[in-house]
Amino acid sequence: MAQNIYDDPAFFQAYSRLPRSKGGLDAAPEWPSLRALLPALNGLRVLDLGCGYGWFCRWALASGATEVTGVDLSARMLDRARDMTPEPGITYVQADLESFGLRDASVDLVYSSLAFHYVEDLQGLFRRAAAWLTPGASFVFSVEHPIYTAPRAPGWAIVDGREVWPLDRYLQEGVRTTNWLADGVVKQHRTIGTYVRLLREAGFTLLAIDEWGPGETQIQHNPDWARERDRPMFLLIAARRDA
Amino acid sequence: MAQNIYDDPAFFQAYSRLPRSKGGLDAAPEWPSLRALLPALNGLRVLDLGCGYGWFCRWALASGATEVTGVDLSARMLDRARDMTPEPGITYVQADLESFGLRDASVDLVYSSLAFHYVEDLQGLFRRAAAWLTPGASFVFSVEHPIYTAPRAPGWAIVDGREVWPLDRYLQEGVRTTNWLADGVVKQHRTIGTYVRLLREAGFTLLAIDEWGPGETQIQHNPDWARERDRPMFLLIAARRDA
């Protein structure tokens, strides 16, 4: 079972104050890029793994999805989701992604934002996701970029008077424990090569990899985002379930 | 036209002394991983882009390829190739990869080792490669990993008493000028996302990405390779031309 850090009161309170928690999808700078990887949602049955407050579930429904299921490990998170996005048409399910099950070929899009780097058995999850999806259907997700999760000491450092990202341990996959919002947050570090291999082994064809960075307009509005171009923070992936 | 640094006498002399120049494929630590991405060569017509001394051409022929063509920009390199691997069955061609042309559907495998990060118009080259290949045929290549090419100052640095790779400018694609073997070697920095996009746009399906690092046995034999696990140096890619 994955660590349930989102039910830690201190973590949850800090998380609630993040722009992306308060402001929804539009407050997440990578959202336009992730949205660009999605198929047209009209008529689709959609599954959101790690749905958080349900912002994406609401957006999917408004974009024409016929059924939307949001899954999250955190009961606190789902309470908030049911408060904020109570639309009929959305079903919220409290479950661990490590073991969550669903009927075969019952979903037309599996989506996930920034949840899979908490999952230990991603091979198992990808295989189950392939079974839930209809042939040719879409699998679109984001994770923290491995360049971001790899280092022993993730944070900017000064070398020769310049700010750099002190990369190490990139090829050493496994647990990373960081102090983001709360102490002892446990993540799984995986290389891009591993994400691609797990997808293929599960029966997916890779369609796109987007190593997100802020665009010119975003930097004009938020000049302090410029350094995000020095190392990618998010990895966005689109795949298609093989027929 | 790409810079022809391999015809620079000082560069060529230094290059000639590298283990991988003297020792052939087995002296390149990533070769076993790259070989693992190749299809069975029996009966295939093989094209090697940036063939250097011709080590791969010789190996391909010995592995059952029926016709092998090695292309390189450097006349010096090809002179050496014709000396060292003069087997009939191998044709060496002096040409710039930026403009090299070949008959459509005339090749069953396009291979390249550590050459594409010198190519400016990779989109054009990928499209031509797709045309040369028969439907379903393989495209297997290595490049310097973008983590390796990105930094302003590529080289290990000490932060808080530990050796790290000072990453910056990862998302800023374009020219990088370094002093490897000779001053002013010009490379093209591209993200993994861009390699994947260019492949797809050219009509390839991505099969595998290997962000090469030394294995346990390799580190036992070469303990100083251990730090190569802190940041990948090579990116190995296998794709299949769509039918």
mmCIF file with all atom_site columns, N, CA, C and O in Angstrom, chain B residues 7 69 160 169 174 183 191 215:
data_model
loop_
_atom_site.group_PDB
_atom_site.id
_atom_site.type_symbol
_atom_site.label_atom_id
_atom_site.label_alt_id
_atom_site.label_comp_id
_atom_site.label_asym_id
_atom_site.label_entity_id
_atom_site.label_seq_id
_atom_site.pdbx_PDB_ins_code
_atom_site.Cartn_x
_atom_site.Cartn_y
_atom_site.Cartn_z
_atom_site.occupancy
_atom_site.B_iso_or_equiv
_atom_site.pdbx_formal_charge
_atom_site.auth_seq_id
_atom_site.auth_comp_id
_atom_site.auth_asym_id
_atom_site.auth_atom_id
_atom_site.pdbx_PDB_model_num
ATOM 1  N N  . ASP B 1 7   ? 37.273 15.706 -39.372 1.00 0.00 ? 7   ASP B N  1
ATOM 2  C CA . ASP B 1 7   ? 38.387 15.932 -40.294 1.00 0.00 ? 7   ASP B CA 1
ATOM 3  C C  . ASP B 1 7   ? 39.394 16.947 -39.755 1.00 0.00 ? 7   ASP B C  1
ATOM 4  O O  . ASP B 1 7   ? 40.384 17.251 -40.406 1.00 0.00 ? 7   ASP B O  1
ATOM 5  N N  . THR B 1 69  ? 25.775 -0.519 -45.827 1.00 0.00 ? 69  THR B N  1
ATOM 6  C CA . THR B 1 69  ? 26.276 0.765  -46.300 1.00 0.00 ? 69  THR B CA 1
ATOM 7  C C  . THR B 1 69  ? 26.637 1.625  -45.097 1.00 0.00 ? 69  THR B C  1
ATOM 8  O O  . THR B 1 69  ? 25.815 1.819  -44.204 1.00 0.00 ? 69  THR B O  1
ATOM 9  N N  . ASP B 1 160 ? 28.026 20.843 -1.502  1.00 0.00 ? 160 ASP B N  1
ATOM 10 C CA . ASP B 1 160 ? 27.926 20.291 -0.143  1.00 0.00 ? 160 ASP B CA 1
ATOM 11 C C  . ASP B 1 160 ? 28.775 19.027 0.005   1.00 0.00 ? 160 ASP B C  1
ATOM 12 O O  . ASP B 1 160 ? 28.331 18.033 0.606   1.00 0.00 ? 160 ASP B O  1
ATOM 13 N N  . ARG B 1 169 ? 19.596 24.646 -18.268 1.00 0.00 ? 169 ARG B N  1
ATOM 14 C CA . ARG B 1 169 ? 19.236 24.817 -19.682 1.00 0.00 ? 169 ARG B CA 1
ATOM 15 C C  . ARG B 1 169 ? 18.673 23.552 -20.347 1.00 0.00 ? 169 ARG B C  1
ATOM 16 O O  . ARG B 1 169 ? 18.707 23.452 -21.573 1.00 0.00 ? 169 ARG B O  1
ATOM 17 N N  . GLY B 1 174 ? 18.924 23.603 -28.700 1.00 0.00 ? 174 GLY B N  1
ATOM 18 C CA . GLY B 1 174 ? 19.723 24.319 -29.692 1.00 0.00 ? 174 GLY B CA 1
ATOM 19 C C  . GLY B 1 174 ? 21.194 23.987 -29.564 1.00 0.00 ? 174 GLY B C  1
ATOM 20 O O  . GLY B 1 174 ? 21.576 22.950 -29.012 1.00 0.00 ? 174 GLY B O  1
ATOM 21 N N  . ASP B 1 183 ? 38.721 22.120 -29.398 1.00 0.00 ? 183 ASP B N  1
ATOM 22 C CA . ASP B 1 183 ? 37.893 23.255 -29.012 1.00 0.00 ? 183 ASP B CA 1
ATOM 23 C C  . ASP B 1 183 ? 36.784 23.480 -30.026 1.00 0.00 ? 183 ASP B C  1
ATOM 24 O O  . ASP B 1 183 ? 36.955 23.230 -31.223 1.00 0.00 ? 183 ASP B O  1
ATOM 25 N N  . THR B 1 191 ? 15.633 17.681 -26.209 1.00 0.00 ? 191 THR B N  1
ATOM 26 C CA . THR B 1 191 ? 15.064 16.918 -25.100 1.00 0.00 ? 191 THR B CA 1
ATOM 27 C C  . THR B 1 191 ? 14.608 15.545 -25.600 1.00 0.00 ? 191 THR B C  1
ATOM 28 O O  . THR B 1 191 ? 14.438 15.326 -26.809 1.00 0.00 ? 191 THR B O  1
ATOM 29 N N  . GLY B 1 215 ? 26.139 -1.438 -15.788 1.00 0.00 ? 215 GLY B N  1
ATOM 30 C CA . GLY B 1 215 ? 25.587 -2.489 -14.937 1.00 0.00 ? 215 GLY B CA 1
ATOM 31 C C  . GLY B 1 215 ? 26.556 -2.844 -13.811 1.00 0.00 ? 215 GLY B C  1
ATOM 32 O O  . GLY B 1 215 ? 27.699 -2.381 -13.793 1.00 0.00 ? 215 GLY B O  1
#
